[in-house]
Amino acid sequence: MNKKGKIIRVAGPLIQAVGLDDVKMYEVVHVGRQGLIGEVIEIQGEVISVQVYEETGGIAPGEPVEATGSPLTVELGPGLIQSIYDGIQRPLEKVREQTGDYILRGVRAAGLARDKKWEFKPLAANGTQVQEFSILGTVKESEAIESKIMVPPGVSGKVSGIKAGSFLVTDDICKVGDTPVQMMFKWPVRKPLPYTKKIQPSEPLVTGTRVIDSFFPVAKGGTGCIPGPFGSGKTVVLHQLAKWSDADVVVYVGCGERGNEMTDVLTEFPELLDPRSGRPLLERTVLIANTSNMPVAAREASIYTGITIAEYFRNQGMDVAVMADSTSRWAEALREMSGRLEEMPGEEGYPAYLTSRIAGFYERSGVVEAGTPPRTGSVSVVGAVSPPGGDLSDPVVQATLRMVKVFWSLESSLAYQRHFPAINWLNSYSLYIDDITDFYEKNSMKEFPAMRKQALKILQEESSLQEIVRLVGVESISDEDRLTLETAKILREDFLHQHAFDEQDAYTAVSKQFKMLGIIMMFHERAEKAVKKGVPIKQIMDIPCKEKIARMKIMDEAELPEVEKILKENFAALQVAGGGKEE
Amino acid sequence: MKEYRSIRSIQGPLIRVDGVTGVGYSEVANIRLEDGSRRMGKVLDISRDSALIQLFEGTEGININGSGVSFLGETLHFGVSPEILGRVFNGVGKIIDDGGEIIPDKKLDIDGFPINPYARDYPEEFIETGVSAIDAMTTLVRGQKLPIFSASGLPHNELAAQIARQARVVGKDEKFAVVFAAMGITFEEARFFQKDFARTGALERSVLFINLADDPAIERIATPRVALTAAEYLAFEKDMHVLVILTDMTNYCDALREISAARKEIPGRRGYPGYMYTDLASIFERAGRIKGKKGSITQIPILTMPEDDKTHPIPDLTGYITEGQVIISRVLNKKGIYPPIDVLPSLSRLKEKGIGEGKTREDHGNVTAQLFASYARGKEAKELALILGEASLTEDDVKFAAFADEFEQRFVAQSVNESRDLAATLDLGWELLKKIPRKELKRVKEEQIKKYMKAGTD
Ligand SMILES: Nc1ncnc2c1ncn2[C@@H]1O[C@H](COP(=O)(O)OP(=O)(O)OP(=O)(O)O)[C@@H](O)[C@H]1O
Ligand SMILES: [Mg+2]
């Protein structure tokens, strides 16, 4: 069998070669004299096509191609947390040590540091029978994350020779059956990491962003997408999620986007503290950065690298959240390779398999049980989508919407008015509402779903009323309708509007959201009664408690009952005045 | 160096040569014409012994029998040295002024290499341009890429030149330079910039790359890359703060489309190639700062939106890559407002981190948020008044409408030679906000109103 072939064609990130007899689809090959990393993406008779993860400038026909016998894999084990990788899991910190400020070619760097020792604490006793993903012990990866060391997939048997101590990821920590086991193992990125069974999501992924948690929540183990034109706020929302969502581990994939946005995360996350652990956010974060100017083929791989790492923590029993910014750039990478392969183009030039690839990616989310005894963990996935011109008929948006259950629709008109997050409340949706009602009940927020419904209804009515007002002016509509406009405005400005860069406003606990919304709904209800009694709308619009309501965002949760009290007093006072008039 | 006399086809900007050996992808090709003149190109696709070459210079005069092709064994390079300052080059980096040869310190690949995101330093140093609409509302910082979205007949060149002239970092006296890349603009436009640089003494701190409208279009593919190679050298090896002006990116994109069409690639939207995002990113991402380096690259690309359409692929993809955009509005221009910047759809994504206490002024964020909101509401009110008549407006809306007018005429508008410092700009903002009912000032803090809104409120 021939392991070495010869290049016959180079066209950008695509090369073709002959002479490799038994190469498999998605096998990793080393290309050219510099041994650049590539992956086989097509086999046609003796000609194989390879997408190369590094720049191909200077490579000429006749240069060698060498098969490695292995698919593209990631290394899973201690050391993932706090790392920043490129699309094929090369640590960018190590890359910088090797090639300086710019990324040059031919860098080889292992995903997990080979020179770092980790303190291993065994949990499994010698002689116990274990299966794949059974827990052998733990390693403290960061102050925030205690990683479980699991039996690698495909291995089972009796544990022997297990010992505590300080180990490299490549040292043997024990034997399982006859197989020596280390703290790390490798797994092919394009293949989901096995689990025992999937279960229905039942808890919200709490994000602290009001429009999300209160109106369009995503479940732990669920999927969501956030399409929108440029500058509408996709990245800011994903950064907010990465910062504040109540996941154990966050995997942030910067896929074909700006370098500075990754730098932003790298400079900010070590400073910000996770409200739950009190530790820097970076201590629970893994970053994948394949920015727009980095090789396009590695961009295609980056989201698989990210989700495989997420599955690894999931199997340990953790809740993992994956953000992918932007899946459109990944789809474009697919399109570019497909174009170079001269495949039959589908819609907008995307290959026909676009839909199934997108489906395959989001299907890797979910709440699962893994290991014996079973542990429950989850992978939630939220993807940004960047359609041309913000047009939602784009094939990537459409294929994504068929898969995901939450849709946050960003709108440029809201962004121009600086209404952030610019998530349109009229056409966004979440299909998890029913799945998570139990959660509200258990956390004594039973009324939440009903309040949410009513608030959304008011906002719906506002939009039809606004059309009428545009035609006839506000003075011509009834006081009831004017009240609807007023409450809607409060909902928009004082509840939905949330400043991501304001320290107090950036994160709102769900319990506080519940109280805020409750107060606004109470306002509406009391005002409605007052209007029915004939209190002039002008009085309600000028009611003093409105100013307090506007400040609820930046108040402590404990101050809210005071607002409620003032509100009740204000309305009680009104009734007298209004009542007086009636007589 | 071996010369191949085996040109098989010439098609648009593409040449195919057969029978070559050892030729690498992306390598520079040298085409010798019958009359002895030379053209440059690069290998776009190499299949067995057949190389497809994209020319950087025109194809006129190249023929199959009389011309020969040799390969340089390296990608396209540009020779740099401190002496490039004050000089003028063509779109592929050949000297076109009469200043004589430059002996390069070294030659750099014009495609550059991606900056390792781990090596980047976050841009957050405020650049005062003296233009209120930019400094207050769409704040520019060192290392940012902030394009101007304009359209034909609008004064984007005046604005770009004004920025180049006035830009400074307050309280610092550092080495800075301007790299100017012209792609397919007219002779007059290029002259305008050159004269302006000369008038203000900026010329000896500038490097100019000029590809005019009647120069070969395909040269433009190389122009921004050569310019950025010069910029990277000055910024990261010579510690200079470099402002790069790229104009007009629309012409660049059209050249890209031309090559794609010649290759018979599947066209994307409006015929532009599907990889245009990645291609533009390889230009725009060359802005920034690097940890431990003194210099920086700030980019101001200018593009004219075909049919004034912001969703056209050129502005659209640009907006997806850059860190905001400054939008020039035809409506404001018609009203006689210079600079006609429409602040509502304009945006600087790096503003938040470049402003505030210790950087600009503590009230900067709040007062501009208030100006945005009030201007948006004022414009809405004006539209309503247009349909239903002034009488239909509420008392408040009348005030907002008046505010919107004043905001355009006093805040946005300024003279082309006027440089307002930031304090003056922000104070002016507060002054205008007096027109607005107090209770509507929701985005500013009570203490700030007390401190910055001078007496004489409504
Ligand atoms: N929640 C928010 N609070 C305050 N400002 C916001 C918020 N969301 C967005 N913005 C503003 O909008 C700008 C653009 O947001 P963002 O970078 O997230 O856009 P995007 O949709 O990711 O654009 P692109 O597709 O070009 O990457 C931000 O830089 C910020 O100024
Ligand atoms: Mg973004």
Coordinates of C-alpha atoms in Angstrom, one line a residue, chain A residues 278-569:
Chain A
G278 CA -16.6 34.0 41.8
R279 CA -13.8 33.1 39.5
P280 CA -12.6 34.8 36.2
L281 CA -14.9 33.8 33.3
L282 CA -11.9 32.6 31.3
E283 CA -11.6 29.7 33.8
R284 CA -14.6 28.1 32.3
T285 CA -14.0 29.1 28.7
V286 CA -12.5 27.4 25.6
L287 CA -11.9 29.7 22.6
I288 CA -11.6 28.6 19.0
A289 CA -10.4 31.5 16.8
N290 CA -10.3 31.0 13.1
T291 CA -10.7 34.6 12.0
S292 CA -11.7 35.8 8.5
N293 CA -8.2 36.2 7.3
M294 CA -7.0 32.8 8.5
P295 CA -7.2 29.9 6.0
V296 CA -10.7 29.2 4.8
A297 CA -10.6 25.4 5.1
A298 CA -9.7 25.5 8.8
R299 CA -12.7 27.7 9.2
E300 CA -14.8 24.8 8.0
A301 CA -13.2 22.5 10.6
S302 CA -13.5 25.0 13.4
I303 CA -17.1 24.5 14.4
Y304 CA -16.5 20.7 14.5
T305 CA -13.5 21.2 16.7
G306 CA -15.6 23.4 19.0
I307 CA -18.5 21.1 19.3
T308 CA -16.4 18.0 19.9
I309 CA -14.7 19.7 22.8
A310 CA -18.2 20.6 24.1
E311 CA -19.3 17.0 23.9
Y312 CA -16.3 15.9 25.9
F313 CA -17.3 18.2 28.8
R314 CA -20.9 17.1 28.4
N315 CA -20.0 13.5 28.9
Q316 CA -18.4 14.5 32.1
G317 CA -21.9 15.6 33.2
M318 CA -21.6 19.3 32.6
D319 CA -23.8 21.9 31.0
V320 CA -21.9 23.3 28.0
A321 CA -22.9 26.2 25.9
V322 CA -21.4 26.6 22.4
M323 CA -21.5 29.9 20.5
A324 CA -20.6 29.9 16.9
D325 CA -20.0 33.3 15.2
S326 CA -20.7 33.1 12.4
T327 CA -22.2 29.9 10.9
S328 CA -22.5 31.8 7.6
R329 CA -18.8 32.0 7.3
W330 CA -18.6 28.3 7.8
A331 CA -21.2 27.7 5.1
E332 CA -19.2 30.0 2.8
A333 CA -16.1 27.9 3.4
L334 CA -18.1 24.9 2.4
R335 CA -19.3 26.7 -0.7
E336 CA -15.8 27.8 -1.6
M337 CA -14.5 24.2 -1.5
S338 CA -17.5 22.9 -3.3
G339 CA -17.0 25.5 -6.1
R340 CA -13.3 24.5 -6.5
L341 CA -14.4 20.9 -6.7
E342 CA -16.7 22.0 -9.4
E343 CA -19.7 20.3 -7.7
M344 CA -23.2 21.1 -9.0
P345 CA -24.2 24.3 -7.2
G346 CA -27.5 24.6 -5.4
E347 CA -29.2 27.7 -4.2
E348 CA -26.9 30.8 -4.1
G349 CA -24.0 28.5 -5.1
Y350 CA -24.1 26.6 -1.9
P351 CA -23.6 22.8 -2.3
A352 CA -26.7 20.6 -2.2
Y353 CA -25.5 19.1 1.1
L354 CA -25.6 22.5 2.9
T355 CA -28.8 21.6 4.7
S356 CA -27.7 18.2 5.9
R357 CA -24.4 19.7 7.2
I358 CA -26.2 22.4 9.1
A359 CA -28.6 19.8 10.5
G360 CA -25.7 17.5 11.4
F361 CA -24.1 20.3 13.4
Y362 CA -27.1 21.3 15.4
E363 CA -28.1 17.7 16.0
R364 CA -25.0 17.4 18.2
S365 CA -26.7 19.6 20.8
G366 CA -29.0 18.1 23.4
V367 CA -29.3 16.8 26.9
V368 CA -27.8 13.4 27.2
E369 CA -27.0 10.6 29.6
A370 CA -23.5 9.2 29.3
G371 CA -21.3 6.8 31.2
T372 CA -22.1 4.2 33.9
P373 CA -23.6 5.1 36.3
P374 CA -25.3 7.6 34.0
R375 CA -24.5 11.3 34.2
T376 CA -26.6 14.0 32.7
G377 CA -25.0 16.7 30.7
S378 CA -26.0 19.1 27.9
V379 CA -24.7 20.9 24.9
S380 CA -26.6 24.0 24.0
V381 CA -25.7 25.6 20.6
V382 CA -26.4 29.1 19.5
G383 CA -25.2 30.2 16.1
A384 CA -25.0 33.6 14.5
V385 CA -26.1 33.8 10.9
S386 CA -25.0 36.6 8.7
P387 CA -27.2 36.7 5.6
P388 CA -26.4 39.0 2.7
G389 CA -28.2 42.3 3.1
G390 CA -29.9 40.9 6.2
D391 CA -32.2 39.0 3.9
L392 CA -33.8 36.1 5.8
S393 CA -34.5 34.1 2.6
D394 CA -30.8 33.3 2.5
P395 CA -30.3 29.5 2.2
V396 CA -28.2 29.4 5.4
V397 CA -30.8 31.1 7.4
Q398 CA -33.5 28.9 6.0
A399 CA -31.7 25.7 6.6
T400 CA -30.9 26.8 10.1
L401 CA -34.4 27.7 10.9
R402 CA -35.5 24.2 10.0
M403 CA -33.2 22.9 12.7
V404 CA -33.2 25.2 15.6
K405 CA -36.0 25.9 18.1
V406 CA -35.2 29.5 19.0
F407 CA -35.1 32.3 16.6
W408 CA -33.8 35.7 17.7
S409 CA -34.5 38.0 14.8
L410 CA -32.2 41.1 14.7
E411 CA -33.4 44.1 12.9
S412 CA -31.4 47.0 11.6
S413 CA -34.1 49.6 12.2
L414 CA -34.0 48.8 16.0
A415 CA -30.2 48.9 15.9
Y416 CA -30.3 52.4 14.3
Q417 CA -32.5 53.6 17.1
R418 CA -30.0 52.1 19.4
H419 CA -32.6 49.8 20.8
F420 CA -30.4 47.0 22.0
P421 CA -30.5 44.0 21.9
A422 CA -32.1 44.7 18.5
I423 CA -34.1 41.5 18.8
N424 CA -37.5 42.0 17.1
W425 CA -40.2 40.9 19.6
L426 CA -42.8 40.4 16.9
N427 CA -41.2 37.7 14.8
S428 CA -38.7 36.1 17.2
Y429 CA -39.8 32.8 18.8
S430 CA -38.9 30.1 21.2
L431 CA -40.3 26.6 21.0
Y432 CA -39.1 25.7 24.5
I433 CA -41.7 27.6 26.5
D434 CA -43.7 24.4 27.2
D435 CA -40.6 22.4 28.0
I436 CA -39.6 24.8 30.8
T437 CA -42.9 25.7 32.5
D438 CA -42.2 23.2 35.2
F439 CA -39.0 25.1 35.9
Y440 CA -40.9 28.3 36.6
E441 CA -43.3 26.5 38.8
K442 CA -40.5 24.9 40.8
N443 CA -38.8 28.3 41.3
S444 CA -42.0 30.0 42.4
M445 CA -42.5 32.0 39.2
K446 CA -45.6 30.2 38.1
E447 CA -47.2 33.3 36.5
F448 CA -44.2 33.9 34.3
P449 CA -45.6 32.2 31.1
A450 CA -48.9 34.0 31.5
M451 CA -47.2 37.4 32.0
R452 CA -45.0 36.8 29.0
K453 CA -48.0 36.0 26.9
Q454 CA -49.8 39.2 27.9
A455 CA -46.7 41.4 27.4
L456 CA -46.2 40.0 24.0
K457 CA -49.9 40.7 23.2
I458 CA -49.5 44.3 24.2
L459 CA -46.5 44.6 21.9
Q460 CA -48.4 43.0 19.1
E461 CA -51.3 45.5 19.6
E462 CA -48.9 48.3 19.7
S463 CA -47.6 47.5 16.2
S464 CA -51.1 47.6 14.7
L465 CA -52.1 50.7 16.6
Q466 CA -49.0 52.5 15.4
E467 CA -50.1 52.0 11.8
I468 CA -53.4 53.6 12.7
V469 CA -51.7 56.5 14.5
R470 CA -49.5 57.1 11.5
L471 CA -52.7 57.7 9.5
V472 CA -54.9 59.6 11.9
G473 CA -52.7 60.9 14.7
V474 CA -52.5 59.8 18.3
E475 CA -55.3 62.2 19.5
S476 CA -57.9 60.3 17.5
I477 CA -57.5 56.9 19.2
S478 CA -59.3 55.8 22.4
D479 CA -57.7 56.1 25.8
E480 CA -57.6 52.4 26.1
D481 CA -55.5 52.2 23.0
R482 CA -53.3 55.0 24.2
L483 CA -52.7 53.1 27.3
T484 CA -51.7 50.1 25.3
L485 CA -49.1 52.3 23.5
E486 CA -47.9 53.6 26.8
T487 CA -47.4 50.2 28.4
A488 CA -45.8 48.9 25.2
K489 CA -43.4 51.8 25.3
I490 CA -42.5 51.0 28.9
L491 CA -41.9 47.3 28.0
R492 CA -39.7 48.3 25.1
E493 CA -37.7 51.0 26.8
D494 CA -37.6 49.9 30.4
F495 CA -37.6 46.2 30.0
L496 CA -36.5 44.9 26.6
H497 CA -33.8 47.6 26.1
Q498 CA -30.7 46.4 27.8
H499 CA -27.3 48.0 27.6
A500 CA -24.6 45.3 27.3
F501 CA -21.8 47.6 28.3
D502 CA -23.4 49.0 31.5
E503 CA -22.2 47.2 34.5
Q504 CA -25.6 47.1 36.3
D505 CA -27.7 46.5 33.3
A506 CA -25.7 43.8 31.5
Y507 CA -27.0 41.0 33.6
T508 CA -30.5 40.6 35.2
A509 CA -31.3 37.5 37.3
V510 CA -34.4 35.7 36.2
S511 CA -36.1 36.3 39.6
K512 CA -35.5 40.0 39.1
Q513 CA -36.8 39.9 35.5
F514 CA -39.9 38.2 36.9
K515 CA -40.5 41.0 39.4
M516 CA -39.8 43.7 36.8
L517 CA -42.3 42.3 34.3
G518 CA -44.8 41.8 37.2
I519 CA -44.6 45.5 38.1
I520 CA -45.1 46.6 34.5
M521 CA -48.0 44.3 34.1
M522 CA -49.4 45.6 37.4
F523 CA -49.1 49.1 36.0
H524 CA -51.0 48.1 32.9
E525 CA -53.7 46.4 34.9
R526 CA -54.3 49.3 37.3
A527 CA -54.1 51.8 34.5
E528 CA -56.7 49.9 32.5
K529 CA -59.0 50.0 35.5
A530 CA -58.4 53.7 36.0
V531 CA -59.1 54.4 32.3
K532 CA -62.3 52.4 32.5
K533 CA -63.3 54.6 35.4
G534 CA -62.7 57.7 33.4
V535 CA -59.4 58.9 34.6
P536 CA -57.9 60.9 31.8
I537 CA -55.0 59.2 30.0
K538 CA -52.9 62.3 30.5
Q539 CA -52.9 61.7 34.3
I540 CA -51.7 58.1 33.8
M541 CA -49.0 59.2 31.4
D542 CA -47.7 61.6 34.0
I543 CA -47.9 59.3 36.9
P544 CA -44.8 59.6 39.1
C545 CA -44.1 55.9 39.5
K546 CA -43.2 55.7 35.8
E547 CA -39.8 57.2 36.5
K548 CA -39.2 54.5 39.1
I549 CA -40.2 51.8 36.6
A550 CA -37.7 53.3 34.2
R551 CA -34.9 52.8 36.8
M552 CA -35.7 49.3 37.7
K553 CA -33.0 47.9 35.4
I554 CA -30.3 49.4 37.4
M555 CA -31.8 48.9 40.8
D556 CA -31.1 46.1 43.2
E557 CA -33.6 43.3 43.1
A558 CA -34.4 44.1 46.8
E559 CA -35.5 47.7 45.9
L560 CA -38.3 46.5 43.6
P561 CA -41.0 45.9 46.3
E562 CA -40.6 49.6 47.0
V563 CA -41.4 50.4 43.4
E564 CA -44.5 48.2 43.6
K565 CA -45.5 50.1 46.8
I566 CA -45.2 53.5 45.1
L567 CA -47.1 52.3 42.1
K568 CA -50.0 51.1 44.2
E569 CA -50.0 54.4 46.2

